[in-house]
Coordinates of C-alpha atoms in Angstrom, one line a residue:
M469 CA 70.6 -10.2 35.7
N470 CA 69.7 -6.6 36.3
T471 CA 68.7 -4.6 33.3
P472 CA 69.7 -0.9 33.6
K473 CA 66.9 1.6 33.3
N474 CA 66.8 3.9 30.3
E475 CA 67.1 7.6 30.9
I476 CA 64.2 9.5 29.5
I477 CA 65.1 13.0 28.4
P478 CA 62.2 15.4 27.5
M479 CA 63.5 17.0 24.3
F480 CA 60.6 19.2 22.9
S481 CA 57.5 20.5 24.4
V482 CA 55.0 23.4 24.1
P483 CA 54.5 25.8 27.0
L484 CA 50.9 26.7 27.9
G485 CA 50.5 29.5 30.4
V486 CA 47.2 29.6 32.4
A487 CA 46.3 32.4 34.9
Q488 CA 43.1 33.3 36.7
Y489 CA 42.1 37.0 37.4
S490 CA 40.9 37.2 41.0
K491 CA 38.7 40.3 40.3
H492 CA 37.1 39.0 37.2
I493 CA 33.4 39.1 38.2
E494 CA 33.1 42.9 38.2
L495 CA 35.5 43.3 35.3
N496 CA 33.8 40.8 33.1
E497 CA 30.4 42.4 33.7
K498 CA 31.8 45.7 32.5
L499 CA 33.5 44.2 29.5
S500 CA 30.4 42.2 28.5
G501 CA 28.2 45.3 28.5
L502 CA 30.8 47.4 26.6
F503 CA 31.4 44.7 24.0
R504 CA 27.7 44.1 23.3
H505 CA 27.1 47.9 23.0
K506 CA 30.0 48.3 20.6
A507 CA 28.9 45.3 18.5
Q508 CA 25.4 46.7 18.1
D509 CA 26.9 50.0 16.8
T510 CA 29.0 48.1 14.3
K511 CA 27.4 47.6 10.9
Q512 CA 29.8 44.9 9.8
D513 CA 32.2 42.8 11.9
Q514 CA 35.8 42.0 11.1
H515 CA 36.5 39.4 8.4
G516 CA 40.0 38.1 8.6
F517 CA 41.6 35.1 6.8
V518 CA 40.5 32.6 9.4
K519 CA 37.3 30.6 8.6
K520 CA 34.4 31.5 10.9
N521 CA 30.7 31.6 10.4
K522 CA 28.1 34.3 10.9
Q523 CA 27.4 33.2 14.5
V524 CA 30.8 34.7 15.5
F525 CA 31.1 38.5 15.8
E526 CA 34.7 39.6 15.6
S527 CA 35.8 43.2 16.4
E528 CA 38.5 45.2 14.8
F529 CA 42.0 44.5 16.0
N530 CA 42.7 47.5 18.2
L531 CA 40.9 46.6 21.4
F532 CA 43.7 47.4 23.8
D533 CA 43.9 51.0 22.3
W534 CA 40.5 51.7 23.8
K535 CA 40.7 54.1 26.8
D536 CA 37.8 52.4 28.8
D537 CA 39.0 51.6 32.3
C538 CA 37.8 48.0 32.1
V539 CA 39.8 47.4 28.9
Q540 CA 42.9 48.9 30.4
E541 CA 42.5 46.8 33.5
L542 CA 42.3 43.7 31.4
Q543 CA 45.4 44.7 29.3
N544 CA 47.4 45.3 32.5
F545 CA 46.5 41.8 33.8
C546 CA 47.3 40.2 30.4
W547 CA 50.7 41.9 30.1
A548 CA 51.7 41.2 33.7
Q549 CA 51.0 37.5 33.1
L550 CA 52.7 37.4 29.7
Y551 CA 55.9 39.1 30.9
Q552 CA 56.0 36.8 33.9
L553 CA 55.7 33.8 31.6
I554 CA 58.4 35.1 29.3
G555 CA 60.7 35.8 32.2
T556 CA 60.3 32.3 33.7
L557 CA 60.7 30.4 30.4
N558 CA 63.7 32.5 29.3
Q559 CA 65.2 33.0 32.7
Y560 CA 65.3 36.8 32.2
D561 CA 65.7 39.1 35.1
V562 CA 63.6 42.3 35.6
D563 CA 66.1 44.5 33.9
T564 CA 66.0 42.4 30.8
L565 CA 62.3 42.3 30.7
R566 CA 62.1 46.1 30.9
K567 CA 64.0 46.2 27.6
L568 CA 61.4 44.0 25.9
H569 CA 58.9 46.5 24.3
I570 CA 55.6 45.0 23.3
A571 CA 53.5 45.5 20.3
C572 CA 50.2 43.8 19.7
E573 CA 46.9 43.4 18.0
S574 CA 43.8 42.6 20.1
W575 CA 40.1 42.0 19.6
Y576 CA 37.0 40.3 21.0
H577 CA 34.6 37.7 19.9
I578 CA 30.9 37.2 20.7
T579 CA 30.0 33.7 19.7
K580 CA 26.3 32.6 19.5
K581 CA 24.9 29.1 19.2
G582 CA 26.4 27.3 16.3
G583 CA 29.5 29.5 16.1
Y584 CA 33.0 28.1 15.5
F585 CA 36.5 29.2 14.4
G586 CA 38.6 27.1 12.0
I587 CA 42.1 25.8 12.5
H588 CA 44.7 28.5 12.3
N589 CA 47.8 30.0 13.9
H590 CA 49.4 33.5 14.1
P591 CA 52.7 33.2 12.2
M592 CA 53.7 36.9 12.4
A593 CA 53.6 37.0 16.2
A594 CA 55.5 35.5 19.1
W595 CA 52.9 35.0 21.8
S596 CA 49.1 34.8 21.7
G597 CA 46.5 34.8 24.4
V598 CA 42.8 34.3 25.0
Y599 CA 40.9 35.7 28.0
C600 CA 37.4 34.4 28.9
V601 CA 34.7 37.1 29.6
S602 CA 31.8 34.7 29.4
A603 CA 32.2 31.0 29.2
G604 CA 28.6 30.4 27.8
D605 CA 26.6 27.2 28.7
K606 CA 27.9 23.7 29.3
V607 CA 26.3 21.3 26.9
E608 CA 26.0 17.9 28.4
D609 CA 25.5 15.9 25.1
D610 CA 28.5 17.7 23.4
P611 CA 31.5 17.8 25.7
D612 CA 33.6 19.6 23.0
S613 CA 31.1 22.5 22.7
G614 CA 33.0 25.8 22.5
G615 CA 36.3 24.3 23.5
L616 CA 39.6 25.9 22.6
N617 CA 41.4 23.1 20.9
F618 CA 45.2 23.1 20.5
I619 CA 46.4 20.9 17.7
S620 CA 49.4 18.6 18.6
P621 CA 52.5 19.6 16.6
H622 CA 53.1 15.8 16.2
I623 CA 50.2 15.8 13.6
S624 CA 52.6 17.2 11.0
T625 CA 55.1 14.4 11.3
T626 CA 52.7 11.8 9.6
S627 CA 54.7 9.2 11.4
F628 CA 53.8 5.5 11.8
I629 CA 51.7 4.8 14.9
D630 CA 51.1 1.4 16.5
K631 CA 50.4 0.2 20.0
S632 CA 53.9 0.9 21.2
C633 CA 53.4 4.7 20.8
S634 CA 49.6 5.3 20.6
N635 CA 49.1 5.8 24.3
L636 CA 51.9 8.1 25.3
R637 CA 51.0 10.4 28.1
G638 CA 51.8 13.9 29.3
Q639 CA 54.2 16.0 27.3
F640 CA 54.8 13.0 25.0
S641 CA 51.2 12.6 24.0
R642 CA 50.2 12.8 20.3
G643 CA 46.7 13.9 21.2
N644 CA 45.3 17.4 20.9
K645 CA 44.6 19.6 24.0
L646 CA 41.0 20.7 24.5
V647 CA 40.6 23.6 27.0
H648 CA 37.2 24.7 28.2
L649 CA 37.8 28.3 29.3
Q650 CA 36.6 29.5 32.7
E651 CA 35.4 33.0 33.3
G652 CA 38.4 35.2 34.3
Q653 CA 40.9 32.7 32.9
L654 CA 43.8 33.7 30.6
V655 CA 45.5 31.2 28.4
L656 CA 48.9 32.1 26.8
F657 CA 50.6 30.1 24.1
P658 CA 53.2 30.4 21.3
S659 CA 51.6 32.0 18.3
W660 CA 52.8 29.3 15.9
L661 CA 50.7 26.7 17.6
L662 CA 47.7 25.6 15.6
H663 CA 44.3 26.0 17.3
E664 CA 40.6 26.2 16.7
V665 CA 37.3 26.8 18.6
K666 CA 34.9 23.9 18.4
P667 CA 31.3 24.6 17.4
Y668 CA 29.4 26.1 20.4
F669 CA 25.9 24.9 21.1
G670 CA 25.0 26.8 24.2
E671 CA 22.1 29.3 24.4
S672 CA 23.9 32.2 26.0
D673 CA 26.7 34.1 24.4
R674 CA 30.3 33.0 24.7
I675 CA 32.6 36.1 24.9
T676 CA 36.4 36.1 24.7
V677 CA 39.2 38.5 24.2
A678 CA 42.2 37.5 22.1
F679 CA 45.6 39.1 21.3
N680 CA 48.8 38.5 19.4
S681 CA 52.1 40.1 20.6
W682 CA 55.6 40.6 19.4
F683 CA 58.6 42.4 21.0
K684 CA 61.5 44.7 20.2
Y685 CA 64.5 44.4 22.5
S686 CA 66.0 47.8 23.2
G687 CA 67.7 49.6 26.0

């Protein structure tokens, strides 16, 4: 007797966009110098609602308003990748994308040894992104060090788990997604997705740029 195969239909999943900037070496060198200089001239760093410790410097949320060429170059790269992702996921043509007018808040972090960022999301935005200026040091005895950890939405279901569903793979997995950012890498994700930065134990600084974005559709 032949048993017919079940059809597996993927119902819900979370898109994660990843892009690498080909000219990141020169750009990141300029960004790193600029960010360190600005941080030295700032008496107090930004304190938002997300839990972080004193080993993390956070700038004000207007980074992409800066007129520095390196900042504008980074913004152009981020927006190009974000619009491409939006167009692909929504199947929008170029004319439709031109009618999506972006607004954002943007900032940078300098994370020293011991720095971390607590679990949070950005509920008043549509898409968020993180760009890596400096990845910091790899820590052999702590593979999670400095990792950008995305929390599985399944965690909120509090559903029963046994051996029949504890080892699901791919988009059906119940596990979190830990990303170790590479220099020049941009990660894009829906702003509702919970995430955190694991404690970083490298000796050199870890430097990242982050942004939240939302859109108005208008002709």
